[in-house]
Amino acid sequence: SAVDNYRMIQEFFGRFPERKGNDFYIASESYGGHYIPHLAKTILNNNTDNAINFRGWLVGNPYVDPFSNDVTMMQTCYMHGLIAMPLYSLWEQSCLDRNNYDNDKCNQLMDKMMGVATEGINLYAVDYPECLEPDSNNNIPQSQKEEDSDEGEQRQAQEGAATNTVASTSTSTSTFVGKNGAVATTSKNSCQQKKRRMSSSQSKQLLNVTSITSPPFLPKEDMYHPCAETHFTIYLNRDDVKEALHVVDTGRYWSVCANNIDYSQEDSDKPQIYLYEELINMGKTSGIDLKMMVFSGDDDSSKLVS
């Protein structure tokens, strides 16, 4: 992806040479914690003629390390009052040290905490209202509805099977290696599970579309639109929009979060801290006044750097 993006940047400046003199920055969020440093390094290694006036990069709530990502997610949910202290304390006792990580226990506790923390809550905007339009499922193809329905039935059966134990859910796993060589695995809920849990039946009963307003801490000129993602998805799947964007019609439905894309688990689970350190050193030795910004907000629980 870094090579492909670098070629795209070269093509852009080839087509718009009048932009070459501008300071050039790259930015991303979430998995951009992997993409951006790799792209930055590719630019620095290949931009020997300084054709690209590269000045730095920014990442927001980046996914850098699977262990710290999971730890800070649970901490953020707890600090927002979404997880009860007794449950959180059990997790805290066994799951904060990557070198002494109890896989089975921590995975079970994380699944249970995710189950209680995400009812009616958007983990990517914890203090913001949820989209409650009766909508979204009506705009999803029937095949996708059936797939979601099957998963929902399986989850209900799992949750009903054990009331005194931690319920099992369909998860993928992330593996990391501790400093002493110990291998540990953390669980990650699938995209569809998170989407489903983010809007509970209780929250829909208590709220409605007309009652949703921006959070009180936002400046008056800033409006938060909780249904923007739903509307955006509908818009991008319109035939006229796809035609205007020259999208090849494959019959597939575009979505923000797609489970049919297979990312390399090995790449996903590899901590990227070493790459950030490399870039700092490259900036120093190259003589370029390279600016780097890593920003982690307190409202997106899923990708935080610790």
Short mmCIF file of C-alpha atoms in Angstrom, two decimals:
data_model
loop_
_atom_site.label_atom_id
_atom_site.label_comp_id
_atom_site.label_asym_id
_atom_site.label_seq_id
_atom_site.Cartn_x
_atom_site.Cartn_y
_atom_site.Cartn_z
CA SER A 1 0.00 0.00 0.00
CA ALA A 2 2.90 2.39 0.75
CA VAL A 3 4.31 1.88 -2.77
CA ASP A 4 0.88 2.32 -4.36
CA ASN A 5 0.20 5.50 -2.41
CA TYR A 6 3.65 6.87 -3.25
CA ARG A 7 2.99 6.30 -6.96
CA MET A 8 -0.35 8.07 -6.60
CA ILE A 9 1.40 11.08 -5.03
CA GLN A 10 3.91 11.14 -7.90
CA GLU A 11 1.09 10.99 -10.44
CA PHE A 12 -0.73 13.79 -8.64
CA PHE A 13 2.24 16.14 -8.84
CA GLY A 14 2.85 15.06 -12.43
CA ARG A 15 -0.64 16.17 -13.29
CA PHE A 16 -0.60 19.30 -11.13
CA PRO A 17 3.02 20.54 -11.21
CA GLU A 18 1.96 23.97 -9.93
CA ARG A 19 1.43 22.30 -6.54
CA LYS A 20 5.00 21.04 -6.18
CA GLY A 21 6.16 24.10 -4.27
CA ASN A 22 3.58 23.62 -1.53
CA ASP A 23 4.49 22.00 1.76
CA PHE A 24 3.23 18.43 1.60
CA TYR A 25 1.83 16.53 4.60
CA ILE A 26 0.10 13.17 4.89
CA ALA A 27 -2.49 12.25 7.53
CA SER A 28 -4.79 9.45 8.56
CA GLU A 29 -6.47 7.84 11.56
CA SER A 30 -7.11 4.39 13.00
CA TYR A 31 -5.24 1.82 10.85
CA GLY A 32 -3.43 4.82 9.42
CA GLY A 33 -1.14 4.15 12.40
CA HIS A 34 0.28 1.45 10.12
CA TYR A 35 -0.25 3.04 6.70
CA ILE A 36 1.13 6.53 7.34
CA PRO A 37 4.57 5.74 8.84
CA HIS A 38 5.21 3.20 6.08
CA LEU A 39 4.24 5.77 3.46
CA ALA A 40 6.37 8.44 5.16
CA LYS A 41 9.38 6.13 5.10
CA THR A 42 8.76 5.28 1.44
CA ILE A 43 8.66 8.98 0.55
CA LEU A 44 11.86 9.72 2.46
CA ASN A 45 13.70 6.78 0.87
CA ASN A 46 12.67 7.58 -2.70
CA ASN A 47 12.32 11.36 -2.77
CA THR A 48 16.05 11.91 -3.32
CA ASP A 49 15.52 14.80 -5.73
CA ASN A 50 13.09 16.52 -3.33
CA ALA A 51 10.45 16.56 -6.05
CA ILE A 52 7.94 16.20 -3.23
CA ASN A 53 8.23 18.98 -0.67
CA PHE A 54 7.54 16.52 2.14
CA ARG A 55 7.27 18.20 5.53
CA GLY A 56 5.62 15.68 7.85
CA TRP A 57 2.67 13.59 8.87
CA LEU A 58 -0.16 13.30 11.37
CA VAL A 59 -2.03 10.31 12.77
CA GLY A 60 -5.14 10.49 14.95
CA ASN A 61 -6.05 7.70 17.38
CA PRO A 62 -3.69 5.43 15.47
CA TYR A 63 -3.62 1.65 15.67
CA VAL A 64 0.04 1.16 16.53
CA ASP A 65 0.25 -1.77 18.94
CA PRO A 66 -2.46 -4.44 19.48
CA PHE A 67 -1.75 -4.82 23.18
CA SER A 68 -1.82 -1.14 24.12
CA ASN A 69 -4.82 -0.67 21.84
CA ASP A 70 -6.90 -3.22 23.74
CA VAL A 71 -5.71 -2.01 27.14
CA THR A 72 -6.53 1.64 26.49
CA MET A 73 -9.90 0.73 24.97
CA MET A 74 -10.97 -0.99 28.18
CA GLN A 75 -9.54 1.84 30.29
CA THR A 76 -11.45 4.44 28.28
CA CYS A 77 -14.73 2.54 28.60
CA TYR A 78 -14.20 2.21 32.35
CA MET A 79 -13.34 5.89 32.77
CA HIS A 80 -16.57 6.79 30.97
CA GLY A 81 -18.57 4.70 33.41
CA LEU A 82 -19.47 1.99 30.90
CA ILE A 83 -17.93 -0.92 32.81
CA ALA A 84 -18.66 -1.81 36.44
CA MET A 85 -15.69 -1.70 38.80
CA PRO A 86 -15.86 -5.38 39.94
CA LEU A 87 -15.62 -6.63 36.35
CA TYR A 88 -12.97 -4.08 35.41
CA SER A 89 -10.89 -4.97 38.49
CA LEU A 90 -10.81 -8.64 37.47
CA TRP A 91 -9.48 -7.65 34.06
CA GLU A 92 -7.01 -5.14 35.52
CA GLN A 93 -5.47 -7.78 37.77
CA SER A 94 -4.56 -10.14 34.92
CA CYS A 95 -4.39 -8.17 31.69
CA LEU A 96 -2.14 -5.10 32.03
CA ASP A 97 1.22 -6.85 31.77
CA ARG A 98 2.01 -8.11 28.28
CA ASN A 99 4.70 -10.41 29.67
CA ASN A 100 2.28 -12.15 32.03
CA TYR A 101 -0.89 -12.13 29.98
CA ASP A 102 -3.51 -14.79 30.71
CA ASN A 103 -4.95 -15.40 27.24
CA ASP A 104 -8.11 -17.31 28.08
CA LYS A 105 -9.06 -15.24 31.09
CA CYS A 106 -8.38 -11.88 29.43
CA ASN A 107 -10.22 -12.80 26.24
CA GLN A 108 -13.28 -13.86 28.20
CA LEU A 109 -13.22 -10.74 30.34
CA MET A 110 -12.79 -8.48 27.31
CA ASP A 111 -15.72 -10.15 25.53
CA LYS A 112 -17.90 -9.62 28.57
CA MET A 113 -16.81 -6.00 29.04
CA MET A 114 -17.42 -5.26 25.36
CA GLY A 115 -20.88 -6.76 25.70
CA VAL A 116 -21.91 -4.45 28.53
CA ALA A 117 -19.97 -1.34 27.44
CA THR A 118 -21.29 -1.05 23.89
CA GLU A 119 -25.05 -1.24 24.44
CA GLY A 120 -26.38 1.92 22.80
CA ILE A 121 -22.89 3.43 22.68
CA ASN A 122 -20.71 4.29 19.72
CA LEU A 123 -17.22 3.21 20.76
CA TYR A 124 -15.75 5.62 18.23
CA ALA A 125 -17.56 8.58 19.80
CA VAL A 126 -18.36 7.59 23.37
CA ASP A 127 -19.91 10.89 24.51
CA TYR A 128 -21.85 11.55 21.32
CA PRO A 129 -25.40 10.54 20.35
CA GLU A 130 -26.08 7.46 18.25
CA CYS A 131 -27.94 7.37 14.96
CA LEU A 132 -31.42 6.02 15.69
CA GLU A 133 -33.05 6.40 12.30
CA PRO A 134 -35.11 3.32 11.50
CA ASP A 135 -33.20 3.26 8.38
CA SER A 136 -29.92 1.63 8.07
CA ASN A 137 -30.99 -1.96 7.69
CA ASN A 138 -33.51 -0.97 5.02
CA ASN A 139 -30.64 0.13 2.81
CA ILE A 140 -28.58 -3.03 3.14
CA PRO A 141 -28.82 -5.74 0.45
CA GLN A 142 -30.90 -8.78 1.38
CA SER A 143 -27.87 -11.10 1.30
CA GLN A 144 -26.11 -8.94 3.86
CA LYS A 145 -29.27 -8.76 6.02
CA GLU A 146 -29.44 -12.56 6.05
CA GLU A 147 -25.79 -12.82 7.03
CA ASP A 148 -26.31 -10.35 9.87
CA SER A 149 -29.46 -12.18 10.94
CA ASP A 150 -27.65 -15.52 11.09
CA GLU A 151 -24.89 -14.02 13.20
CA GLY A 152 -27.45 -12.38 15.48
CA GLU A 153 -29.25 -15.68 16.05
CA GLN A 154 -25.96 -17.39 16.86
CA ARG A 155 -25.05 -14.65 19.33
CA GLN A 156 -28.44 -14.86 21.05
CA ALA A 157 -28.06 -18.62 21.40
CA GLN A 158 -24.58 -18.18 22.87
CA GLU A 159 -25.70 -15.53 25.32
CA GLY A 160 -28.66 -17.62 26.44
CA ALA A 161 -26.53 -20.73 26.92
CA ALA A 162 -24.66 -19.49 29.95
CA THR A 163 -25.95 -16.97 32.47
CA ASN A 164 -23.31 -17.59 35.12
CA THR A 165 -20.31 -17.67 32.82
CA VAL A 166 -18.79 -15.28 30.33
CA ALA A 167 -20.70 -15.51 27.06
CA SER A 168 -18.76 -16.60 24.02
CA THR A 169 -18.95 -14.43 20.92
CA SER A 170 -17.59 -14.73 17.42
CA THR A 171 -14.28 -12.94 17.52
CA SER A 172 -11.02 -12.71 15.69
CA THR A 173 -7.78 -12.65 17.63
CA SER A 174 -4.62 -10.59 17.74
CA THR A 175 -1.30 -12.03 18.78
CA PHE A 176 1.65 -10.15 20.21
CA VAL A 177 4.99 -11.14 21.65
CA GLY A 178 6.09 -9.78 25.00
CA LYS A 179 9.57 -8.60 25.85
CA ASN A 180 10.46 -11.98 27.32
CA GLY A 181 9.28 -13.80 24.20
CA ALA A 182 5.95 -14.87 25.67
CA VAL A 183 3.17 -15.07 23.10
CA ALA A 184 -0.19 -13.60 24.03
CA THR A 185 -3.46 -13.32 22.16
CA THR A 186 -6.17 -10.70 22.53
CA SER A 187 -9.67 -10.97 21.12
CA LYS A 188 -11.24 -8.46 18.77
CA ASN A 189 -14.96 -8.27 18.01
CA SER A 190 -15.85 -8.29 14.35
CA CYS A 191 -17.01 -5.14 12.62
CA GLN A 192 -20.60 -6.33 12.41
CA GLN A 193 -20.71 -7.24 16.09
CA LYS A 194 -19.62 -3.75 17.06
CA LYS A 195 -22.16 -2.18 14.72
CA ARG A 196 -24.94 -4.32 16.12
CA ARG A 197 -24.07 -3.63 19.74
CA MET A 198 -23.74 0.09 19.22
CA SER A 199 -27.50 0.60 19.02
CA SER A 200 -29.50 -1.27 21.64
CA SER A 201 -33.27 -1.71 21.66
CA GLN A 202 -33.42 0.15 24.97
CA SER A 203 -31.69 3.23 23.58
CA LYS A 204 -34.10 3.26 20.62
CA GLN A 205 -37.06 3.26 22.97
CA LEU A 206 -35.68 6.05 25.13
CA LEU A 207 -34.61 8.30 22.28
CA ASN A 208 -35.78 9.22 18.83
CA VAL A 209 -34.37 11.06 15.84
CA THR A 210 -35.83 14.45 16.74
CA SER A 211 -34.35 14.33 20.27
CA ILE A 212 -30.77 13.97 19.06
CA THR A 213 -28.76 17.13 19.49
CA SER A 214 -25.08 17.94 19.54
CA PRO A 215 -23.31 17.30 22.86
CA PRO A 216 -23.31 20.36 25.15
CA PHE A 217 -19.51 20.56 25.16
CA LEU A 218 -19.33 21.31 21.42
CA PRO A 219 -19.10 24.94 20.26
CA LYS A 220 -22.44 26.18 18.93
CA GLU A 221 -21.08 26.50 15.41
CA ASP A 222 -20.17 22.80 15.35
CA MET A 223 -22.99 20.40 14.60
CA TYR A 224 -22.61 16.67 15.13
CA HIS A 225 -24.62 14.50 12.76
CA PRO A 226 -24.88 10.97 14.19
CA CYS A 227 -26.48 9.62 11.01
CA ALA A 228 -23.87 11.07 8.65
CA GLU A 229 -22.25 7.66 8.10
CA THR A 230 -25.59 6.08 7.18
CA HIS A 231 -26.44 8.88 4.75
CA PHE A 232 -22.93 8.79 3.29
CA THR A 233 -23.16 5.05 2.69
CA ILE A 234 -26.51 5.41 0.90
CA TYR A 235 -25.09 8.25 -1.20
CA LEU A 236 -21.99 6.36 -2.32
CA ASN A 237 -24.08 3.36 -3.40
CA ARG A 238 -26.27 5.42 -5.70
CA ASP A 239 -25.82 4.49 -9.36
CA ASP A 240 -25.35 8.11 -10.48
CA VAL A 241 -22.64 8.69 -7.85
CA LYS A 242 -20.78 5.52 -8.81
CA GLU A 243 -20.96 6.57 -12.44
CA ALA A 244 -19.62 10.06 -11.62
CA LEU A 245 -16.74 8.50 -9.65
CA HIS A 246 -16.01 6.05 -12.50
CA VAL A 247 -16.53 3.09 -10.19
CA VAL A 248 -16.56 -0.24 -11.97
CA ASP A 249 -19.89 -1.85 -11.12
CA THR A 250 -19.11 -5.27 -9.64
CA GLY A 251 -22.50 -5.65 -8.01
CA ARG A 252 -20.95 -5.30 -4.58
CA TYR A 253 -22.38 -2.99 -1.95
CA TRP A 254 -19.93 -0.43 -0.54
CA SER A 255 -19.78 -0.08 3.23
CA VAL A 256 -17.57 1.78 5.69
CA CYS A 257 -16.64 -1.40 7.49
CA ALA A 258 -16.37 -4.49 5.31
CA ASN A 259 -15.77 -7.98 6.65
CA ASN A 260 -14.99 -9.42 3.22
CA ILE A 261 -11.56 -7.75 3.08
CA ASP A 262 -8.81 -10.04 4.32
CA TYR A 263 -6.03 -8.09 5.97
CA SER A 264 -2.78 -9.82 6.82
CA GLN A 265 -3.08 -10.89 10.45
CA GLU A 266 0.70 -10.89 10.72
CA ASP A 267 0.91 -7.27 9.57
CA SER A 268 -2.02 -6.19 11.72
CA ASP A 269 -0.53 -7.69 14.87
CA LYS A 270 2.97 -6.29 14.39
CA PRO A 271 3.64 -3.29 16.66
CA GLN A 272 4.81 -0.24 14.70
CA ILE A 273 6.64 1.68 17.43
CA TYR A 274 10.00 0.78 15.86
CA LEU A 275 8.94 2.52 12.65
CA TYR A 276 8.04 5.74 14.45
CA GLU A 277 11.47 5.70 16.07
CA GLU A 278 13.10 5.13 12.67
CA LEU A 279 11.28 8.11 11.22
CA ILE A 280 12.42 10.36 14.06
CA ASN A 281 16.01 9.37 13.36
CA MET A 282 15.55 9.78 9.60
CA GLY A 283 14.21 13.28 10.15
CA LYS A 284 17.23 14.17 12.25
CA THR A 285 19.85 12.73 9.89
CA SER A 286 18.27 13.98 6.65
CA GLY A 287 18.33 17.59 7.72
CA ILE A 288 14.61 17.89 6.92
CA ASP A 289 12.56 19.74 9.47
CA LEU A 290 10.16 16.80 9.60
CA LYS A 291 7.07 17.43 11.71
CA MET A 292 5.25 14.49 13.29
CA MET A 293 2.04 14.59 15.29
CA VAL A 294 0.39 11.67 17.07
CA PHE A 295 -2.97 12.66 18.49
CA SER A 296 -5.21 10.50 20.67
CA GLY A 297 -8.55 11.93 21.72
CA ASP A 298 -10.50 10.76 24.74
CA ASP A 299 -13.74 9.97 22.91
CA ASP A 300 -12.68 7.28 20.46
CA SER A 301 -12.00 4.28 22.66
CA SER A 302 -10.85 1.92 19.95
CA LYS A 303 -7.47 3.30 18.88
CA LEU A 304 -5.40 4.94 21.57
CA VAL A 305 -1.64 5.08 22.00
CA SER A 306 -0.30 4.50 25.48
#
